[in-house]
XYZ file of C-alpha atoms in Angstrom:
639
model
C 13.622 -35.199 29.436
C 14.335 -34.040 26.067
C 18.597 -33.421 24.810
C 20.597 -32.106 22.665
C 23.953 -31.431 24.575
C 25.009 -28.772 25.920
C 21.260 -27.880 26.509
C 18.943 -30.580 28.469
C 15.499 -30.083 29.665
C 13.779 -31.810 32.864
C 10.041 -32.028 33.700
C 7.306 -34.155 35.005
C 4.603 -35.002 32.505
C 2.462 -31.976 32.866
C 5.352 -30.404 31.116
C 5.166 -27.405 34.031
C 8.687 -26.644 35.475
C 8.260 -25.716 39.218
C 11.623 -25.579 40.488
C 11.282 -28.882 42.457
C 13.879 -31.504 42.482
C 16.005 -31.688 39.152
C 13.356 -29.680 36.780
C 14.671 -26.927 34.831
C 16.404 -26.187 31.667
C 20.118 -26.525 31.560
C 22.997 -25.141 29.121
C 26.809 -26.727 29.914
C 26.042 -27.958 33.337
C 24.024 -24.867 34.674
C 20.415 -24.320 35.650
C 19.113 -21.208 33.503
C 15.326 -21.820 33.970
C 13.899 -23.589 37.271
C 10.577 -22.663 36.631
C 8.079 -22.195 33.572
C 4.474 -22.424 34.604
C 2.014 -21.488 32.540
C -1.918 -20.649 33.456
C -4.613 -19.919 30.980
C -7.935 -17.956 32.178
C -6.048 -18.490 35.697
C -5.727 -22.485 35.167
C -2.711 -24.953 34.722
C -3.909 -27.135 31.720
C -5.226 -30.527 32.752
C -2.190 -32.699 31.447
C -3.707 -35.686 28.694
C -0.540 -36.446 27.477
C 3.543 -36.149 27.515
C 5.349 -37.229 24.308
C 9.320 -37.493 23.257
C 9.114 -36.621 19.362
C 12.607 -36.566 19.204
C 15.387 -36.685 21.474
C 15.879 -33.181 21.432
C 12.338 -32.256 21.602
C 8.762 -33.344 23.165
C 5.378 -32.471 22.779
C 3.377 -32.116 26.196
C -0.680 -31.640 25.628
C -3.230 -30.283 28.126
C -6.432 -29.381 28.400
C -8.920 -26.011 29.911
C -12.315 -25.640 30.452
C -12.398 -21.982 30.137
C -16.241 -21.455 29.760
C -17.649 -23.114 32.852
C -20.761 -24.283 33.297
C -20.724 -25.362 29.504
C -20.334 -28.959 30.543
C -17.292 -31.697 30.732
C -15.931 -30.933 27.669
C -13.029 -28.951 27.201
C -12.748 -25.740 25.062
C -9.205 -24.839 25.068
C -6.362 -27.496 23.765
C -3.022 -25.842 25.626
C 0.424 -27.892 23.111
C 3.541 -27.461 24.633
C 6.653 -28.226 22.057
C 10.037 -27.744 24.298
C 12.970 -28.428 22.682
C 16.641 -28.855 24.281
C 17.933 -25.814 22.954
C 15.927 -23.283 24.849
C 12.872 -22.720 22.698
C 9.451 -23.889 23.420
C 6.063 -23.121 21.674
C 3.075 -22.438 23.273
C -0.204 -22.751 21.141
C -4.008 -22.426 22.255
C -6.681 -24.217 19.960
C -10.237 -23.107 20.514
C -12.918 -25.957 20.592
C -15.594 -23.000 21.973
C -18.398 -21.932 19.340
C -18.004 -18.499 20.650
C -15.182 -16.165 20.655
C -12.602 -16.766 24.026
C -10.977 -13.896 25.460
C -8.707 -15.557 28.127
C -5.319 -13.687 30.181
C -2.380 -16.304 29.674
C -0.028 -16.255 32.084
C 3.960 -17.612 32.327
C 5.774 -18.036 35.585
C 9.442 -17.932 35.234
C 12.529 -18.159 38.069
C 15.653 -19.482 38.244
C 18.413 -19.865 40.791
C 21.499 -20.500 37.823
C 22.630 -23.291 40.007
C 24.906 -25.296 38.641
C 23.472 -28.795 38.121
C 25.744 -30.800 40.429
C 24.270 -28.528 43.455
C 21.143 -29.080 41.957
C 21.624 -32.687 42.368
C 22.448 -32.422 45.678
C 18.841 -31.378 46.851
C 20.852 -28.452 48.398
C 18.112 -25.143 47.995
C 19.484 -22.396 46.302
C 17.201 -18.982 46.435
C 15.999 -18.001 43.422
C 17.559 -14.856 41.806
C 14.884 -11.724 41.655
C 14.381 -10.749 38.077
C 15.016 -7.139 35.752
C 12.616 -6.524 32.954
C 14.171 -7.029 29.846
C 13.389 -6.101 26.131
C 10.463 -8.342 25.328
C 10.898 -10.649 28.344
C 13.008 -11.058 31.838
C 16.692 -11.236 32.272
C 18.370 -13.018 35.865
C 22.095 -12.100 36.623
C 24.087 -12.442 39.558
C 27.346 -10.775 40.708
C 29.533 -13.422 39.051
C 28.240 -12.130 35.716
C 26.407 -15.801 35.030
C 23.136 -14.060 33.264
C 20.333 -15.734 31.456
C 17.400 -13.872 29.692
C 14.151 -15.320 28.199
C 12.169 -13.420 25.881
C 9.068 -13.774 23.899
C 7.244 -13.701 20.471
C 4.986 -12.055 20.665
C 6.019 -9.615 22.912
C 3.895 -10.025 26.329
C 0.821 -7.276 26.856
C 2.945 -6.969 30.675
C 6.025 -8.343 32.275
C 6.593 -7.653 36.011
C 9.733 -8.595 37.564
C 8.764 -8.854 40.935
C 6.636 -11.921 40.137
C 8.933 -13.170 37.441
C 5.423 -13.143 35.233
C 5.059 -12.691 31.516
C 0.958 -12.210 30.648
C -0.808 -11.906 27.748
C -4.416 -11.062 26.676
C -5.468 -13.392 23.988
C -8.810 -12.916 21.952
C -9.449 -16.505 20.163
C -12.184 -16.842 17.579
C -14.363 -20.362 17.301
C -11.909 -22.609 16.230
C -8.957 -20.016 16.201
C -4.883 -20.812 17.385
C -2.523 -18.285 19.304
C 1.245 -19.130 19.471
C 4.127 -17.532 21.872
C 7.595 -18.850 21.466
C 9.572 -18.466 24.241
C 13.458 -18.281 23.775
C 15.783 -19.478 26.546
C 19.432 -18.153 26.377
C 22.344 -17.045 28.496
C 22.697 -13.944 28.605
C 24.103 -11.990 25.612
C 24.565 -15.212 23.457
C 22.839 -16.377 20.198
C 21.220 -19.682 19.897
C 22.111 -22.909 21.173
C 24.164 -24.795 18.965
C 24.064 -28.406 19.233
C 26.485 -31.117 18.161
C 24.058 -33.462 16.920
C 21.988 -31.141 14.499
C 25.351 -29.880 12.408
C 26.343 -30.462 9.141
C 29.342 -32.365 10.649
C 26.805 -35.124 12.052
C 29.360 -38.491 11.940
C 26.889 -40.970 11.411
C 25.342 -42.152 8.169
C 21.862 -41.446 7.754
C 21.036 -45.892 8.122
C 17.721 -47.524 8.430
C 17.064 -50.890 10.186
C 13.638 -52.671 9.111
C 12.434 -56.576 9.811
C 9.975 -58.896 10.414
C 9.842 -57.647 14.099
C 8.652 -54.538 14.579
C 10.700 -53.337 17.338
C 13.357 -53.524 14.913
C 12.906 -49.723 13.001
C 11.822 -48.122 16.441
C 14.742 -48.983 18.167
C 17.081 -48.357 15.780
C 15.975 -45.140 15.103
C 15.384 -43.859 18.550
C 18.826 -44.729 19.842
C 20.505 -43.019 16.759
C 18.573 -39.910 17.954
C 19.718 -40.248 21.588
C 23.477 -40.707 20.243
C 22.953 -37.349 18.019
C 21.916 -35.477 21.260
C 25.187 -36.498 23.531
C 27.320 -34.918 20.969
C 29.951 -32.675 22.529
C 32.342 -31.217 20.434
C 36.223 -30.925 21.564
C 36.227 -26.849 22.394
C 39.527 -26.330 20.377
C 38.841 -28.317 17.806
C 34.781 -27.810 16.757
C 34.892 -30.324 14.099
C 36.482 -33.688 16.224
C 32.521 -34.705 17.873
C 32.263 -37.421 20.818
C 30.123 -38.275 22.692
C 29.184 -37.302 26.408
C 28.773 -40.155 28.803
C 24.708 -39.727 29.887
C 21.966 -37.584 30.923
C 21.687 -35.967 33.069
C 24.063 -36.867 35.416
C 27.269 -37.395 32.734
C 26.789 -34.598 30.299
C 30.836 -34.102 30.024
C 33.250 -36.265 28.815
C 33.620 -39.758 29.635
C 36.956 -41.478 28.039
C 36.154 -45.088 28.547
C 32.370 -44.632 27.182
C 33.371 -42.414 24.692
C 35.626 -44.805 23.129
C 33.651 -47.946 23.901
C 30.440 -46.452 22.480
C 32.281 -44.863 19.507
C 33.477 -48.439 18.624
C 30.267 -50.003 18.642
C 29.003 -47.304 15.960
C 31.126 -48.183 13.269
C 29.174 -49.560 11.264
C 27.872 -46.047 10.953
C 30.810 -44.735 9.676
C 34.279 -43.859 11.045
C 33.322 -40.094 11.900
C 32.929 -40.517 15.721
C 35.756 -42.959 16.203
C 37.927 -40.307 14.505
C 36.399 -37.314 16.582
C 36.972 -38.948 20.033
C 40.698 -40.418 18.970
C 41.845 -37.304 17.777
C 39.818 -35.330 21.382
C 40.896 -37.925 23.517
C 44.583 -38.249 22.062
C 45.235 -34.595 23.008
C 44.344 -35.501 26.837
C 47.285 -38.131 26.746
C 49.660 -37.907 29.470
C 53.200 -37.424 28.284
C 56.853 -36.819 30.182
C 58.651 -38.123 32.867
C 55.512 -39.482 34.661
C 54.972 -42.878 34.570
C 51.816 -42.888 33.730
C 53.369 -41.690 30.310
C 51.205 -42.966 28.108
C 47.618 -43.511 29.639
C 44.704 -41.614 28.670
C 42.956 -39.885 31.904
C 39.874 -40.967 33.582
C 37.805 -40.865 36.577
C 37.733 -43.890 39.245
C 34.893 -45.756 38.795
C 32.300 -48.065 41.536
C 33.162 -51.611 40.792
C 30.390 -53.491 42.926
C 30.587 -55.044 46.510
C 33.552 -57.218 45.660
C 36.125 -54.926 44.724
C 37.864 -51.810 45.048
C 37.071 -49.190 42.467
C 38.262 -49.387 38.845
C 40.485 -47.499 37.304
C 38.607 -45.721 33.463
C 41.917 -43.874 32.512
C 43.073 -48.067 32.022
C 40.415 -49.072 30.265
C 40.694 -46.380 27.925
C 44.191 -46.488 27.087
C 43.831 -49.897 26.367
C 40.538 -49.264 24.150
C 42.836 -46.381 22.159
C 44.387 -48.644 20.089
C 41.403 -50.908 19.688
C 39.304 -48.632 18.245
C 42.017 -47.372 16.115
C 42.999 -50.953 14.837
C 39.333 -51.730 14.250
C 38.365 -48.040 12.793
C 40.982 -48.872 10.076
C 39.385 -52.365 8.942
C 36.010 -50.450 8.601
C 38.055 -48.090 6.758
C 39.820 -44.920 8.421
C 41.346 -43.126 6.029
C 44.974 -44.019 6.009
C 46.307 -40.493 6.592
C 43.780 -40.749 9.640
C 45.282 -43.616 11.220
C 49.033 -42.513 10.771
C 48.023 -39.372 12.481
C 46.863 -41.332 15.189
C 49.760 -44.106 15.715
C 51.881 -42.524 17.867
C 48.869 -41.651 20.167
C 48.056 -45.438 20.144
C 52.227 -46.598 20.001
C 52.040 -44.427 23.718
C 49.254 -46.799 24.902
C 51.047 -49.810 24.263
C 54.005 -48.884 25.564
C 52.259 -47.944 28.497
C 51.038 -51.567 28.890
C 54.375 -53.414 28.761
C 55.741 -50.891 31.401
C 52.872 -51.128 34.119
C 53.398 -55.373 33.391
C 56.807 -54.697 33.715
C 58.402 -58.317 34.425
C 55.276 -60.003 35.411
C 52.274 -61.265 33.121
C 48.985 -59.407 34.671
C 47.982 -56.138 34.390
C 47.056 -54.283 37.686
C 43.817 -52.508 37.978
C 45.026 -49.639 39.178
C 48.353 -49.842 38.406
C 50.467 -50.398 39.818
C 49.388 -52.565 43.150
C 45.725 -52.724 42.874
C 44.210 -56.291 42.250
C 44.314 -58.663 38.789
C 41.141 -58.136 37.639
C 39.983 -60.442 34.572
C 38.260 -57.732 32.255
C 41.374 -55.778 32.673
C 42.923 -58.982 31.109
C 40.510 -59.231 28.582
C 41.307 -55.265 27.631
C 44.802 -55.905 27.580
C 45.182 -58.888 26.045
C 43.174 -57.358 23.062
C 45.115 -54.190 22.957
C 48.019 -56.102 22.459
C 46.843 -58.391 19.792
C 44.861 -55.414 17.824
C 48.036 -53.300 18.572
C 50.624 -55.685 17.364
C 48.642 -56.120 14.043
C 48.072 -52.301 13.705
C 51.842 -51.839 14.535
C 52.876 -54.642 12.029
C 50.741 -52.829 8.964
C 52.653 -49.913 9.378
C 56.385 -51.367 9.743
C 56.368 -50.101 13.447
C 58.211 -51.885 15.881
C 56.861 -53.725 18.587
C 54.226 -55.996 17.144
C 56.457 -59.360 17.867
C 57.118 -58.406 22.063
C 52.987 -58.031 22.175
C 52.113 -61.106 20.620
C 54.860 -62.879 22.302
C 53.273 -61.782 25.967
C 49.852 -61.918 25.043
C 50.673 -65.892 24.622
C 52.089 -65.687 27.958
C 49.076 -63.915 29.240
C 46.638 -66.729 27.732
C 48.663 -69.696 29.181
C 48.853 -67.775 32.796
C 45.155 -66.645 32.787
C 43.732 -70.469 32.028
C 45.976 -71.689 35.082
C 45.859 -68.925 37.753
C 42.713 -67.269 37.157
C 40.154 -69.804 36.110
C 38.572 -71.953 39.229
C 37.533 -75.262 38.818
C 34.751 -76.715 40.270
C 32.217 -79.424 40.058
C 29.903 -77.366 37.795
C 32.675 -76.816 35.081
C 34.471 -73.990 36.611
C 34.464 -70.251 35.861
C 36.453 -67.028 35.840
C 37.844 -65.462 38.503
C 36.610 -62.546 39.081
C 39.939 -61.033 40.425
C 43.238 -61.915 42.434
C 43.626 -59.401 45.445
C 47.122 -57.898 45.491
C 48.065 -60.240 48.838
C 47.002 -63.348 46.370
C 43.258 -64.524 47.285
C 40.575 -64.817 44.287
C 37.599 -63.193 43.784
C 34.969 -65.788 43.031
C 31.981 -63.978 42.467
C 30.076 -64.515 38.950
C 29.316 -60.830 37.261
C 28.752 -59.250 34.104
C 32.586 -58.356 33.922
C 33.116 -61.575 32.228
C 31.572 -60.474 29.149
C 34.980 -58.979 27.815
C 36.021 -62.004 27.826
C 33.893 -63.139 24.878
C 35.063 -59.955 22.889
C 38.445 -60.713 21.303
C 38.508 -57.708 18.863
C 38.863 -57.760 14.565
C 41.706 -58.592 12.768
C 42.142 -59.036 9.376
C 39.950 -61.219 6.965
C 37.263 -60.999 9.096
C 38.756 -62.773 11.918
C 38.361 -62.231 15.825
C 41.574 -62.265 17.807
C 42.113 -65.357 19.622
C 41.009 -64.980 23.210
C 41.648 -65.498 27.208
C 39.556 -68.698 26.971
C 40.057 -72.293 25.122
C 36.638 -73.518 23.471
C 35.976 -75.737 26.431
C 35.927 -72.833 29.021
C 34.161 -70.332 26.312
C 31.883 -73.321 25.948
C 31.444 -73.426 30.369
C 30.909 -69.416 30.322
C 27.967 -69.293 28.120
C 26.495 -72.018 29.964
C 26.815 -69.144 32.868
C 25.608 -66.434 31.341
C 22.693 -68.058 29.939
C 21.638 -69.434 32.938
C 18.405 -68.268 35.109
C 21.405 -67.004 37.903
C 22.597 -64.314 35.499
C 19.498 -63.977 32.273
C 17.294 -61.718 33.982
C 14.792 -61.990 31.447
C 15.433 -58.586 30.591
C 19.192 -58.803 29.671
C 22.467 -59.758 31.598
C 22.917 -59.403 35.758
C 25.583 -57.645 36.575
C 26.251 -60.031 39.345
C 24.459 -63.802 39.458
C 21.596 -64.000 41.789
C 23.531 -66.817 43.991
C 25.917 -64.534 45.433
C 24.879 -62.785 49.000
C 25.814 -59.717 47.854
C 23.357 -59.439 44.882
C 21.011 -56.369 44.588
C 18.632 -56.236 41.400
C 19.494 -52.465 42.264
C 23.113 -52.490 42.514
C 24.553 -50.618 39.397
C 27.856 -53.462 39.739
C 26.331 -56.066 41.724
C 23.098 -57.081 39.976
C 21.361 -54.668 37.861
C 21.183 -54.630 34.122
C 23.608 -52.819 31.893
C 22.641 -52.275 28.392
C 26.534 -52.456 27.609
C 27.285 -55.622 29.102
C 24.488 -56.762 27.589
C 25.056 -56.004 24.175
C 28.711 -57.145 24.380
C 27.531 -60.719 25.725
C 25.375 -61.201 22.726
C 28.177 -60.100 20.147
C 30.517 -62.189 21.912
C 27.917 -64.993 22.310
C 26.717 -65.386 18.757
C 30.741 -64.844 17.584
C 31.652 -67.803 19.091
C 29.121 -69.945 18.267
C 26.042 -69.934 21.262
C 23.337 -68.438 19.315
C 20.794 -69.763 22.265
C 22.341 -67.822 24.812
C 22.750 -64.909 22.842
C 19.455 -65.309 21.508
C 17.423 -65.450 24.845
C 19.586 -61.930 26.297
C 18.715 -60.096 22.692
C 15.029 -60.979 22.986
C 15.103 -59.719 26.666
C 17.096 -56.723 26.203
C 14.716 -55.998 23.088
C 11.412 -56.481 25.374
C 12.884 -54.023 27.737
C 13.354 -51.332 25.392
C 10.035 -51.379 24.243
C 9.088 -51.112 27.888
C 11.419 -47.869 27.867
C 9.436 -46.340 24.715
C 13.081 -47.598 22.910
C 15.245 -45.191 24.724
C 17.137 -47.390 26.944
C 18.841 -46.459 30.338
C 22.265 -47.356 31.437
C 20.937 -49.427 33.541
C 17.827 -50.928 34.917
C 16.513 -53.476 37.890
C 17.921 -57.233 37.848
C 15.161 -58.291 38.751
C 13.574 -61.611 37.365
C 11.238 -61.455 34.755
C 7.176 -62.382 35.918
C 4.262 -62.623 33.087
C 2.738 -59.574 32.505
C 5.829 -57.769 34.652
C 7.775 -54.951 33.423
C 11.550 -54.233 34.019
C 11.918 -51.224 36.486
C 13.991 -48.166 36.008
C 17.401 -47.468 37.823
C 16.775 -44.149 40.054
C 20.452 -43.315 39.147
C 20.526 -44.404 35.388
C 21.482 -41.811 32.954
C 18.807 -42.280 30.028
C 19.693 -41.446 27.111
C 23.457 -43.065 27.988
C 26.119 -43.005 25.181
C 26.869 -46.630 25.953
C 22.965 -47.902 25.960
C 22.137 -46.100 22.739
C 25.259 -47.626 21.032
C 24.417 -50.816 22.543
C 21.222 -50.689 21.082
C 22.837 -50.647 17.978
C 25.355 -53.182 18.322
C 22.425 -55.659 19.300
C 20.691 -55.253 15.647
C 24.410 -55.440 13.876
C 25.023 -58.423 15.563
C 22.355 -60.207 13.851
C 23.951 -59.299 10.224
C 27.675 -60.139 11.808
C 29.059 -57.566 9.363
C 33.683 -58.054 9.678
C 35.054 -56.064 7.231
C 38.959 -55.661 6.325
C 38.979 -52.196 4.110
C 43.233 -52.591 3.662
C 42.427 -55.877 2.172
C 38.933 -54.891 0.427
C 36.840 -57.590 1.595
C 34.120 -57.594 4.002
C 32.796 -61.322 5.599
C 29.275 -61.873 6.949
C 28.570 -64.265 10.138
C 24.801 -63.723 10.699
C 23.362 -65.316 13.835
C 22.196 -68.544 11.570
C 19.124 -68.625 14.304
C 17.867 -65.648 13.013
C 15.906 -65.112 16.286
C 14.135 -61.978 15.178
C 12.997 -63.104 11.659
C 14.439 -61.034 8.747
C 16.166 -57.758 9.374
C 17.744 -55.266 7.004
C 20.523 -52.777 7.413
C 20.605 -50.088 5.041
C 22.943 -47.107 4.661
C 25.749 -48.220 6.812
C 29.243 -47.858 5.968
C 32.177 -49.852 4.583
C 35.141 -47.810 3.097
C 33.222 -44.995 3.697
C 30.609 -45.862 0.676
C 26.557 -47.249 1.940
C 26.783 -50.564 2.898
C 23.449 -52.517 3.135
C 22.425 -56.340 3.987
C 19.764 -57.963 4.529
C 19.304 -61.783 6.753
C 16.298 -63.789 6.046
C 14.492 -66.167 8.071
C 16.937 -68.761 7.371
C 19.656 -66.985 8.821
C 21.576 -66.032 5.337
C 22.996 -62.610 4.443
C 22.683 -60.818 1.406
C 24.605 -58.141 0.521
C 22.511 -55.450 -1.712
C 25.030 -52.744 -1.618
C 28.472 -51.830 -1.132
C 31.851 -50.192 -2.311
C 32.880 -50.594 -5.634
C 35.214 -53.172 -5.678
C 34.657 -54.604 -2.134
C 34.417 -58.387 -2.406
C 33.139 -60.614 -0.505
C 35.149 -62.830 1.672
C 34.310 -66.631 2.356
């Protein structure tokens, strides 16, 4: 799968699209090409090998014998290059020592299905063809058209067999190239987010001692450039989409959560996706006044499903709190406070006169990562709220106290073992027991100011008992975090909330792990999530199989992950930062370091990220100290 949103391109390895399953090449949501089979002296090429050179773009390689009875070797080298905005290169390469004149052949259909009936495995005839200019055009009687033509023009197109053929002459050791273009119907090229001058992140490098370190890094910077979307009124505010290829639109909640794990990239993105997703805000009467909209989402065996528009209204003012210490503009964030002043307000009315916050409000059940959200919103808010003279600030803090007293006495269960979180209270009063993933909000408390995290839900003791959880064998797969612990009778490795690996969750336990002090824990779920993503050639799913970790054993894909995922590729990220523990306060001009002392991956350097919007780079050794080697002009160090 190569993408670079709003085009995305599915194939098996052979790189041949047959119209089976979910093959094809899609623009916005829509299938334009099912198939594009190509045949050379009246053969498919022998596939050798399939390669991603980009996110956007791989490289698929086969071979033909076209001379037989020449012996086993091969004559003809057939390269593929498709790339995710329609166009795809076709080159021959003669091995023969005499001249090859061979009829190449392309196969093209398409049913213009749009990709959620695709998904469906519902068929949907293929449209019959015109002959058009230097290749074929498809309409229907909706006007949804799509044309592919070719350079060089072909020697014959015929309609009736959607079939584009060529005859090639190839001298000893000669090339031939066609470039097929791939385009809806009386539009210019694709134009893709990613590849524009208006790109938000800064061009940084990651390099250590382990050499997963530069691969990783790299790929998932290329998978974040390819889930661009841009807001359609407003071309230059980019955010990113929510997967492939099943979330190519927007997704609030992972838009916001992944944008806020890329700042150390710069501020671009978190501004984009504020400024998109504060226009979506509901306003009025209504009384959900306030909240930014979202879908429902699964929330495992356990529970009803979650509600995203929550979690991203309470991740609005988050990001913009946090955005600001790495050094929005502050014309950027004034333009944004009322947006984020909305949210909050939104929160004290749904808790109205009690302490918890409903998940979904109002009447659904006390979940404890809605807690988490919450409790941060109104921490980050009040401080963001304070730094501007706003009112407010004081009410937040003064319930967010109440919320920390309530949560350590009505949902935490003790126990022989040394307790744990409640996973939820049920609106009639019972808890939810069960150990999962969800807990890992917990641990993240959000910035303040001087480098400081926000205090959190938890006292040492109990932070202390819930890393001893999630570093034990029940939830550390080996490959990263459980969603849900293996104890619990409803655990599936395969069950996207109730046992399989999330990249996110992941990521987020090792930030909040090594913040607070448990550098083994974190330690043991970075090395795993690392191994993984080499298993993954570095482009990591959303998700993958819980399953424990065997010598020589592999993790195994999620049949429903979206890969890349906005939130894996920004995890990917965060994982590497983590190790550098990079807290800057811009309003302030300081930035502190808290490295992971362990240094479990030997040295690493960050170069090129930013701080005030100027390079930032640092480098850890092996003895877990950071070294700043460049930043801002007048940035200082804090202790």
């Amino acid at each position: 799968m190569c993408v670079a949103l709003p085009g995305l391109v599915i194939s098996t390895e052979d790189g041949q699209l047959t119209g089976r399953g979910m093959e094809g090449f899609y623009r916005g949501g829509r299938r334009l090409l099912s198939r594009c089979r190509v045949r050379v002296a009246g053969r498919e090429p022998l596939a050798v090998q399939a390669r991603p050179v980009a996110a956007d773009r791989v490289r698929f390689v086969g071979t033909v014998r076209a001379s037989p009875g020449t012996g086993p070797d091969p004559d003809l080298l057939v390269e593929r290059v498709r790339h995710a905005d329609g166009t795809e290169r076709i080159t021959l390469r003669g091995f023969s020592a005499r001249p090859l004149r061979l009829p190449v052949e392309v196969a093209l259909g398409t049913d213009l299905a749009e990709l959620a009936t695709v998904a469906t495995g519902a068929g949907v005839p293929e449209i019959p063809a015109d002959v058009h200019a230097s290749g074929l055009r498809w309409s229907t009687p909706r006007g949804t058209a799509c044309a592919v033509t070719a350079d060089p023009p072909p020697s014959d197109a015929l309609a009736s067999a959607g079939l584009l053929r060529w005859e090639v002459e190839l001298p000893p050791g000669g090339t031939w190239t066609v470039e097929l273009r791939i385009r809806p119907h009386g539009t210019g090229p694709a134009t893709t987010s990613g590849r524009a001058a208006t790109n938000p992140f800064a061009p940084a490098r990651a390099s250590g001692d382990d050499p997963r370190v530069a691969p990783l890094w790299r790929t998932c910077l290329e998978d974040l450039r390819a889930l661009l979307l841009r807001d359609p009124g407003h071309p230059t505010d980019l955010y990113l989409a929510g997967g492939a290829p099943w979330r190519c639109g927007p997704a609030p909640a992972e838009a916001l959560a992944a944008a806020r794990m890329t700042l150390p990239l710069g501020t671009g993105l978190a501004l984009g996706t504020l400024r998109a997703l504060a226009r979506t805000q509901i306003t009025g009467p209504d009384r959900r006044s306030g909240m930014i909209p979202g879908p429902r989402r699964d929330a495992g065996p356990r529970l009803p499903p979650s509600c995203t528009a929550t979690e991203a209204t309470l991740l609005f003012p988050v990001l913009l709190a946090e955005a600001r210490r790495w050094g929005l503009p502050d014309r950027r964030t004034r333009e944004l406070l009322p947006t984020a002043e909305r949210c909050l307000r939104w929160l004290r009315g749904a808790v109205g006169d009690g302490v918890f916050l409903a998940d979904p409000p109002p009447g659904g059940p006390v979940r404890a990562e809605t807690q988490a959200h919450a409790h941060r919103a109104a921490l980050l808010g009040a401080d963001l709220l304070n730094a501007y003279g706003r009112p407010g600030g004081t009410e937040l803090r003064q319930w967010a106290q109440t919320l920390r007293t309530a949560f350590r006495e009505q949902l935490w269960i003790e126990d022989r073992a040394g307790g744990r979180p409640a996973a939820a209270r049920t609106p009639e009063g019972r808890l939810v027991t069960h150990l999962g993933a969800h807990t890992v909000h917990l641990l993240d408390t959000g910035l303040l100011g001087s480098g400081a995290w926000a205090p959190g839900l938890l006292d040492p003791a109990r932070t202390e008992q819930l890393a001893r959880l999630l570093g034990g064998p029940a939830m550390d797969s080996g490959w990263g975090l459980r969603g849900l612990e293996t104890k619990d009778s409803a655990y599936s490795p395969f069950g996207h909330r109730g046992g399989a690996v999330r990249l996110h969750e992941t990521a987020v336990a090792v930030a909040g792990l090594a913040a607070a002090g448990f550098e083994k824990e974190a330690s043991s779920l970075l090395r795993g999530a690392l191994d993984a993503a080499e298993t993954f050639a570095h482009r990591l799913p959303e998700m993958y199989a819980g399953e424990q970790r065997t010598e020589g054993g592999a993790p195994l894909p999620h049949p429903a992950a979206c890969r890349p995922a906005a939130t894996a590729a920004a995890a990917g990220l965060l994982l590497l930062t983590t190790l550098a523990g990079v807290r800057p306060d811009v309003p302030a001009g300081t930035v502190t370091l808290r490295p992971v002392r362990s240094a479990p991956l030997g040295e690493i350097g960050l170069t090129g990220l930013r701080v005030a919007g100027a390079p930032f780079s640092v480098r850890v050794g092996r003895l877990g100290l950071a070294m700043v080697e460049e930043a801002a002009e007048g940035l200082q160090l804090g202790a």
